Coordinates of C-alpha atoms in Angstrom, one line a residue:
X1 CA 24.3 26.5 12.1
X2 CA 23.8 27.1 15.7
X3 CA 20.0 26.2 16.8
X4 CA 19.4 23.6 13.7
X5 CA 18.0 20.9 15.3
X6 CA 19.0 17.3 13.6
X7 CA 16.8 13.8 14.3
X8 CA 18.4 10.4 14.3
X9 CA 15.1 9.4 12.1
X10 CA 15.9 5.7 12.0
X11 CA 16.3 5.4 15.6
X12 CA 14.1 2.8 16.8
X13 CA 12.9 1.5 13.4
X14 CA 13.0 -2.6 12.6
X15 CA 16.2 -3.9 10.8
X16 CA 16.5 -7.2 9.6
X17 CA 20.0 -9.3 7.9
X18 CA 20.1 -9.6 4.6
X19 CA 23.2 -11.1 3.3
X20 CA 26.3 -8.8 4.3
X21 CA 24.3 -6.1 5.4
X22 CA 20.8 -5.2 7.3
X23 CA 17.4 -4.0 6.0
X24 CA 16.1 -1.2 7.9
X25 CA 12.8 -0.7 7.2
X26 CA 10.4 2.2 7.9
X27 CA 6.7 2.6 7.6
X28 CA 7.2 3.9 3.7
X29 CA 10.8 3.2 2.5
X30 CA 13.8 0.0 2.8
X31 CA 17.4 1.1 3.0
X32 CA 20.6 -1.6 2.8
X33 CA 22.7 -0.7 5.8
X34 CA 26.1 -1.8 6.6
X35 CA 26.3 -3.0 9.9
X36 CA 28.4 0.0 11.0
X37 CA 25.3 2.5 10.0
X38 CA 23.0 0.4 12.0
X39 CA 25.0 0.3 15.1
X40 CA 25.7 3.9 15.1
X41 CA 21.6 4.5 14.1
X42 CA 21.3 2.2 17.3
X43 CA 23.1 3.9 19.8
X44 CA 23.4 7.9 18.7
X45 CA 20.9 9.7 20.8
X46 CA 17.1 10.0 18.8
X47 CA 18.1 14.1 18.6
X48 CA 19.9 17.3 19.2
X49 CA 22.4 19.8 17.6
X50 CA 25.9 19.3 15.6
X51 CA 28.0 19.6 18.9
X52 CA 25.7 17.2 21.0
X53 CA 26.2 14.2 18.4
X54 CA 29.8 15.2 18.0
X55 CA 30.0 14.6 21.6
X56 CA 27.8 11.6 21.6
X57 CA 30.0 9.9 18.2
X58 CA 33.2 10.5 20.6
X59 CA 31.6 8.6 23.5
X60 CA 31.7 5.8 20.9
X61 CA 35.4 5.7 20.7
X62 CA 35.1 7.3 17.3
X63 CA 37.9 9.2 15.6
X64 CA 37.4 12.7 13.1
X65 CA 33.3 12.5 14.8
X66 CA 32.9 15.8 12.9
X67 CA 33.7 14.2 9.6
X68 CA 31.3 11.9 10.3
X69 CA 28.6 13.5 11.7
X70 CA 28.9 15.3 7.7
X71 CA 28.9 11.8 6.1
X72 CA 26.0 10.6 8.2
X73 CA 24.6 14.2 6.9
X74 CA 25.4 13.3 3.5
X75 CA 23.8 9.6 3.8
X76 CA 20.5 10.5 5.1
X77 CA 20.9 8.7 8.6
X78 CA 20.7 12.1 10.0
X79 CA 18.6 15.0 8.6
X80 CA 17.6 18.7 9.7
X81 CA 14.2 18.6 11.3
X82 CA 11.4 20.1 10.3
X83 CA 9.1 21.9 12.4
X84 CA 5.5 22.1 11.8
X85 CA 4.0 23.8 8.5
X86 CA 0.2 25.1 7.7
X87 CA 1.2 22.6 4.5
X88 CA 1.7 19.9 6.3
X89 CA -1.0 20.0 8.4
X90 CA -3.4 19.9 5.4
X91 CA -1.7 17.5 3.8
X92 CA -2.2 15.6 6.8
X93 CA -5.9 15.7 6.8
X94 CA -6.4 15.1 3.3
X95 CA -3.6 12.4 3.1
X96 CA -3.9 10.9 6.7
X97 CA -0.6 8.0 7.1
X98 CA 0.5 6.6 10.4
X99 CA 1.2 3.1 11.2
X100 CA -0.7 0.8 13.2
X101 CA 1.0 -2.7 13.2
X102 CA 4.8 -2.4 14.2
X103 CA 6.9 -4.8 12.1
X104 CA 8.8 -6.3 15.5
X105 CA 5.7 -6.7 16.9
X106 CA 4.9 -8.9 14.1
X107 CA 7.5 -11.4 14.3
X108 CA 6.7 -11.5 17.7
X109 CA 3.2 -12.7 17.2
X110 CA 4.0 -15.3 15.0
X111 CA 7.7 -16.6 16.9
X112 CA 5.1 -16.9 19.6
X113 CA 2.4 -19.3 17.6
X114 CA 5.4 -20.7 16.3
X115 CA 4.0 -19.9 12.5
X116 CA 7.4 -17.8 11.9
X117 CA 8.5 -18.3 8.2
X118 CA 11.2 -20.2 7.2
X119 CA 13.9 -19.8 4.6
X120 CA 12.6 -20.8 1.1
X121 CA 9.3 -21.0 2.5
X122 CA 7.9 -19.1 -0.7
X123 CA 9.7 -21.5 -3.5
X124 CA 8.5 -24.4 -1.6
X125 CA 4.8 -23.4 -0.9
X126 CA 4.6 -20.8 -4.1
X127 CA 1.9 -23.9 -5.8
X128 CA -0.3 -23.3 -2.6
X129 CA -0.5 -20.2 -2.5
X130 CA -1.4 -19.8 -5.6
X131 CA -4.3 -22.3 -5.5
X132 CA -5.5 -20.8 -2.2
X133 CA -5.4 -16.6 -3.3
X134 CA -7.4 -18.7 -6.7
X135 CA -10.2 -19.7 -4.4
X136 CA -10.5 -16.3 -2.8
X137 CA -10.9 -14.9 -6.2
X138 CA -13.2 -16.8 -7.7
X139 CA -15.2 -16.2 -4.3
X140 CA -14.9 -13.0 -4.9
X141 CA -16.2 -12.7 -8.2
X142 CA -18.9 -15.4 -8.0
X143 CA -19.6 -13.3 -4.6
X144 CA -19.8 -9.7 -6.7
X145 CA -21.2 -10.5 -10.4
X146 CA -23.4 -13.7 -9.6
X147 CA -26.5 -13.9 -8.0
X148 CA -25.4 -16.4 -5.0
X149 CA -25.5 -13.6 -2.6
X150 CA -29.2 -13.0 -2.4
X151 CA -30.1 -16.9 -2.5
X152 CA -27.9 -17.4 0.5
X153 CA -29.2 -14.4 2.3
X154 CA -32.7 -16.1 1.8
X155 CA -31.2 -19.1 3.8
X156 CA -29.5 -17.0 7.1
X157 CA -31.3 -15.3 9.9
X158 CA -30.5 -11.8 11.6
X159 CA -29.4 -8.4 10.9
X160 CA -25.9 -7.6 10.6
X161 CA -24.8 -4.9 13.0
X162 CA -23.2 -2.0 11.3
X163 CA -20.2 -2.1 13.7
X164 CA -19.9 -5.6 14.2
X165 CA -19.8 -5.8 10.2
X166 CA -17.5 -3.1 9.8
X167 CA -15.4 -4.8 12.8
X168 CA -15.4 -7.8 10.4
X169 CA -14.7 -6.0 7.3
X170 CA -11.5 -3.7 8.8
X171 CA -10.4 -7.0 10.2
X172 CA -9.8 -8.5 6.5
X173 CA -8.1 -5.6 5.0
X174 CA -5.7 -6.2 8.0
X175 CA -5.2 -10.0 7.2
X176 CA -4.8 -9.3 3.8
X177 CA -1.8 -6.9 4.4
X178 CA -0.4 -9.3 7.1
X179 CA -0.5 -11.6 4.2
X180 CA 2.1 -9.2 2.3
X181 CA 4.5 -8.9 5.3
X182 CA 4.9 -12.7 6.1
X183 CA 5.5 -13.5 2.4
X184 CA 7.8 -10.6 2.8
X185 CA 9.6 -12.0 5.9
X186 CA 9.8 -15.4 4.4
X187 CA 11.6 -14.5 1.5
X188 CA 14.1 -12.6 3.7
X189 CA 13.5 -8.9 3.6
X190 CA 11.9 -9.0 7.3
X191 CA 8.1 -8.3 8.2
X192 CA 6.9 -5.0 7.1
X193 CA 5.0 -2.3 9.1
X194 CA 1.3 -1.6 8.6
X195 CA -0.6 1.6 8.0
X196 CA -3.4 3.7 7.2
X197 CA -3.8 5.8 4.4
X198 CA -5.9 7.2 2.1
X199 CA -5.6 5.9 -1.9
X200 CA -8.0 7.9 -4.1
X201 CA -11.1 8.6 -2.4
X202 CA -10.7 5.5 0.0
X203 CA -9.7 4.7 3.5
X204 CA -7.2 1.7 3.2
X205 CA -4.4 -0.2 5.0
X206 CA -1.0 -1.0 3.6
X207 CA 2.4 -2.8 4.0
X208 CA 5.2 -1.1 2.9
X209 CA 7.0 -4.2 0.5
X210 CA 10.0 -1.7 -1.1
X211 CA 12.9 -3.5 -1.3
X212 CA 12.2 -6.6 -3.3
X213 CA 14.4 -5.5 -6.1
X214 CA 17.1 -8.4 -5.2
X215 CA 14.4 -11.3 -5.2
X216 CA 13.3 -14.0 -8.0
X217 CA 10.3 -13.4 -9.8
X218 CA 8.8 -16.3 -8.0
X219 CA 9.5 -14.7 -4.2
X220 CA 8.2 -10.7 -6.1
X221 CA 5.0 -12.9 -7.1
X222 CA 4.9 -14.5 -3.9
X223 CA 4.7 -10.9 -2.1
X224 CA 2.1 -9.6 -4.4
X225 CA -0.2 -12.6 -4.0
X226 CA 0.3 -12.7 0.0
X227 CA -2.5 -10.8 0.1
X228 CA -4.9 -12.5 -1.4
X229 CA -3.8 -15.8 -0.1
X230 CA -4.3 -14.2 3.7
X231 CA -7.8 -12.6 2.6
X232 CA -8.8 -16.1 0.8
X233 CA -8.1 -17.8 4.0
X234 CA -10.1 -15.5 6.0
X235 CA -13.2 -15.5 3.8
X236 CA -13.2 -19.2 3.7
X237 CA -13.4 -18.7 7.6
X238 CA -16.3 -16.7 7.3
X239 CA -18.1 -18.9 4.5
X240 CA -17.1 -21.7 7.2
X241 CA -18.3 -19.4 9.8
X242 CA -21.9 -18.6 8.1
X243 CA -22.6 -22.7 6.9
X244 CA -22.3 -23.6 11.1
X245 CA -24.3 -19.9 12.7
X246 CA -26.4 -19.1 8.9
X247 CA -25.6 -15.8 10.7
X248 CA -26.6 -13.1 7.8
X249 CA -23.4 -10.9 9.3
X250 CA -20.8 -13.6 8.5
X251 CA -22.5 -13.4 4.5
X252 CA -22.5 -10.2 4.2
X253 CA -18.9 -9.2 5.3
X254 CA -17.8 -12.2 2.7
X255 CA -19.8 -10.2 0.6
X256 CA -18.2 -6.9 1.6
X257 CA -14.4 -8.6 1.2
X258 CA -15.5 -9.9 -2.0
X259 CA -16.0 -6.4 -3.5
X260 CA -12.8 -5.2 -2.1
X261 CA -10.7 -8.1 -3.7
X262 CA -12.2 -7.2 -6.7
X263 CA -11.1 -3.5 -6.3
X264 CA -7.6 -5.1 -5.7
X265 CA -7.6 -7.0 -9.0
X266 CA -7.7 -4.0 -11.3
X267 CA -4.7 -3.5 -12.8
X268 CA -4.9 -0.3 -13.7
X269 CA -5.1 1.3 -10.0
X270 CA -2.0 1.3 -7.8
X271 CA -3.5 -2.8 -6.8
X272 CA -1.9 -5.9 -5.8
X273 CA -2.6 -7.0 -9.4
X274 CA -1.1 -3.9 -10.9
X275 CA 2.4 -4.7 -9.4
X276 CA 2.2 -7.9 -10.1
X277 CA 1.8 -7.0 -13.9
X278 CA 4.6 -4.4 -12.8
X279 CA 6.9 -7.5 -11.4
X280 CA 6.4 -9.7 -14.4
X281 CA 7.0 -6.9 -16.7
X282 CA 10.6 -5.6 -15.0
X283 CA 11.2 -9.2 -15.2
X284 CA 11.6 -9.5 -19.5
X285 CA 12.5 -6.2 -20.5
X286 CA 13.4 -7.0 -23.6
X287 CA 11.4 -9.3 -25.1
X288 CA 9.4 -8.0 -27.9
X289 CA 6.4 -10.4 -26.9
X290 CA 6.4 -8.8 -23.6
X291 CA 6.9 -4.9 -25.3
X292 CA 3.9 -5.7 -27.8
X293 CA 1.7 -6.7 -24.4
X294 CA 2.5 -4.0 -22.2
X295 CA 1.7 -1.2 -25.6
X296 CA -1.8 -3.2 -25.3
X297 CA -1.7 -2.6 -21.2
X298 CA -0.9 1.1 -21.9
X299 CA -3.5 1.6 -24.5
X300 CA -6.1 0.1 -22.0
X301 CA -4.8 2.0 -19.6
X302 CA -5.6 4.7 -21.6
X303 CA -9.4 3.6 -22.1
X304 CA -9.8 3.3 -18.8
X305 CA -8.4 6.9 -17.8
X306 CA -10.8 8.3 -20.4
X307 CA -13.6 6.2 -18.3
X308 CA -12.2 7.7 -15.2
X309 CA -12.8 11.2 -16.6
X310 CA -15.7 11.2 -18.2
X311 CA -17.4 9.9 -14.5
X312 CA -15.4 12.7 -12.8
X313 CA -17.5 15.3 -15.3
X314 CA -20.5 14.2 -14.3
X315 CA -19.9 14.0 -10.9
X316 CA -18.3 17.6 -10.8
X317 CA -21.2 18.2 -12.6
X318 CA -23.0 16.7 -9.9
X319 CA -21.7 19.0 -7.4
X320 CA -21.3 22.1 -9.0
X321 CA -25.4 21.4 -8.7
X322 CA -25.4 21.3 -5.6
X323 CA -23.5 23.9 -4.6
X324 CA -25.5 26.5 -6.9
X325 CA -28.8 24.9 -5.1
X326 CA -27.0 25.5 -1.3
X327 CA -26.1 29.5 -2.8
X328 CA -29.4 29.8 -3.4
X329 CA -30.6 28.5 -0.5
X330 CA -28.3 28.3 2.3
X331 CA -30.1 26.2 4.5
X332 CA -29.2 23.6 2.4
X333 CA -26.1 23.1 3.9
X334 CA -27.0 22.0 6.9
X335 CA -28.4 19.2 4.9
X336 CA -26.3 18.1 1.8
X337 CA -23.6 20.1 2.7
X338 CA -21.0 17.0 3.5
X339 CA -22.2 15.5 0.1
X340 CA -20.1 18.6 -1.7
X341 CA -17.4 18.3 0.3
X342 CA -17.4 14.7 0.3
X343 CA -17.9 14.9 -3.4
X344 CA -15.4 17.5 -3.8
X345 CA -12.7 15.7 -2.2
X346 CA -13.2 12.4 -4.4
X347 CA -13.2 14.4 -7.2
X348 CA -10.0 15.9 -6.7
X349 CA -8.1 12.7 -5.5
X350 CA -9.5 10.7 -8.5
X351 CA -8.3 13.6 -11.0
X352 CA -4.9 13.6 -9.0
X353 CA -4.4 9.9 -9.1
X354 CA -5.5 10.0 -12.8
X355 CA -2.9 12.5 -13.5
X356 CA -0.5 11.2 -11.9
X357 CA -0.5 7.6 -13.6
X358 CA -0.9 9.4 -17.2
X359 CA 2.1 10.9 -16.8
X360 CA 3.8 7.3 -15.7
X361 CA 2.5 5.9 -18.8
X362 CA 3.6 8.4 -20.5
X363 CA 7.2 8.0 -19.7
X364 CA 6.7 4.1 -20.1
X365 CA 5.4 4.5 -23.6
X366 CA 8.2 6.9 -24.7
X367 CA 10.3 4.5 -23.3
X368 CA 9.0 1.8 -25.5
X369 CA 9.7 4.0 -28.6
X370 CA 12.9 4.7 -27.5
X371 CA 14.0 1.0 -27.3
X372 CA 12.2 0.2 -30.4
X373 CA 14.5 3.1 -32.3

């Protein structure tokens, strides 16, 4: 064992109280912690080999430190580390995930505009938010499938800058998943990191919410909606923004954050309506109402997979085109040549995604057969 390297991974990493033990929340995961484990995660040393955290346990005071240097082994608070791999570094291009927004820096922000949630805060405001993330979906739909958008347009003056609208348009998707993690602090799991990843074919931000499995449905609901509640509020501040400038930028990035809360209400993509379904549905698992709903969910699901497919055939199809036409003429490239690779690489996240949830509903439907036997 001499030369393994091992990493104190949860060094550094927030940690909130939650009851008789701490959250410690990382970018993708929650772990319960007693308070021992955190204190020893907080002062063992961020690396190093068997004999240097030995040494480092017994300058805590701590008897039989190789014993627990095993159990810490054993627990996952320490773990072998792992050196660079040609996998990996793929995986990292086509599946890019680092965080942007620190969770302590979070509660910061907020204990400093004295907006820090209280305790109960979602039972006591759960009518409001639901009334407000309403708004920002009807604005959303009227502002997608209606034909508002190019009478308003008709009314406002300018061009919208591409970067000042994509500016505007990044800056939602991060209100909307600050809108997760202070629902999530305020019903006591602590604010939660936010990243970038990549979900199908699209760039997108997240907020790791894992951990809610202790909470009432009313506080899991709460979470879910938090984002459309933040992203409501901010379009309202752009519609406000646009009535006072008629700036045609502050219409079209409502118009922009319209189409993505739509994306977010399908329920049959990895959305904030599709764990809300999720949340409802953990919550009566055996009532036969419920089962008989979620076998409809499942057989839409199913439609909509099918739907999924059949565009990925013609848009491998669509490809496939162009590739024989760049073979054929390689000069080509030069000038379409991102579109197959762009193509390419939506095609195989959709069909991986797709796959990927087939088999979940697969389980969940075999599930339904079992409990029905």
């Amino acid at each position: 064992m001499n030369g393994i390297i091992y990493e104190n991974h949860f060094k550094g990493e927030y940690a909130v109280e939650n009851g008789d033990a701490s959250l410690l929340i990382t970018s993708t995961s929650c772990y319960r912690v007693k308070e021992e484990i955190l204190g020893l995660v907080e002062h063992l040393p961020a690396e190093g080999g068997r004999e240097f955290f030995v040494a480092a346990l017994e300058q805590l005071g701590i008897e039989k430190c190789a014993s627990i240097f095993d159990r810490l082994l054993e627990l996952g608070v320490l773990r072998r580390k792992q050196g660079r791999t040609l996998r990996g570094f793929v995986r990292g291009l086509l599946l890019p995930n680092f965080r942007l927004i620190p969770a302590a820096l979070q509660q910061k922000f907020f204990e400093f505009l004295r907006l820090a949630p209280s305790p109960g805060w979602p039972d006591r405001n759960f009518g409001k938010v639901t009334l407000l993330a309403a708004a920002g979906v009807l604005i959303g739909l009227a502002g997608s499938y209606t034909g508002i958008y190019p009478q308003l347009a008709k009314l406002s003056s300018g061009e919208p800058a591409t970067l000042q609208l994509l500016a505007l348009v990044l800056l939602g998707s991060v209100v909307h998943e600050l809108g997760h993690s202070y629902a999530a602090a305020a019903a006591g799991i602590g604010f939660r990191p936010i990243g970038f990843s990549v979900y199908l074919f699209m760039p997108v931000f997240y907020a790791n919410v894992s951990g809610m499995e202790r909470l009432t449905l009313r506080e899991k609901a709460a979470i879910d909606m938090g984002g459309f509640f933040a992203q409501s509020a901010y379009l309202l501040s752009l519609l406000a923004l646009w009535v006072f400038t008629r700036s045609l930028l502050f219409l079209a990035a409502v118009k922009w954050m319209s189409l993505i809360m739509v994306f977010n209400m399908n329920p049959f993509l990895r959305t904030d309506c599709y764990w809300l379904y999720k949340d409802f549905r953990k919550n009566f698992p055996d009532n036969r109402a419920a089962d008989w709903f979620h076998r409809l969910y499942l057989a839409a699901f199913f439609c909509f997979s099918l739907y999924l497919f059949r565009y990925l055939y013609y848009q491998a199809g669509y490809v496939w085109s162009l590739l024989a036409a760049a073979w054929a003429r390689p000069a080509l490239l030069f000038s379409q040549g991102y579109k197959i690779i762009l193509g390419a690489y939506v095609i195989m996240m959709f069909f991986m995604g797709g796959v990927r949830r087939l088999q979940e509903t697969r389980q969940e439907w075999l599930e339904l057969k079992r409990r029905q036997v």
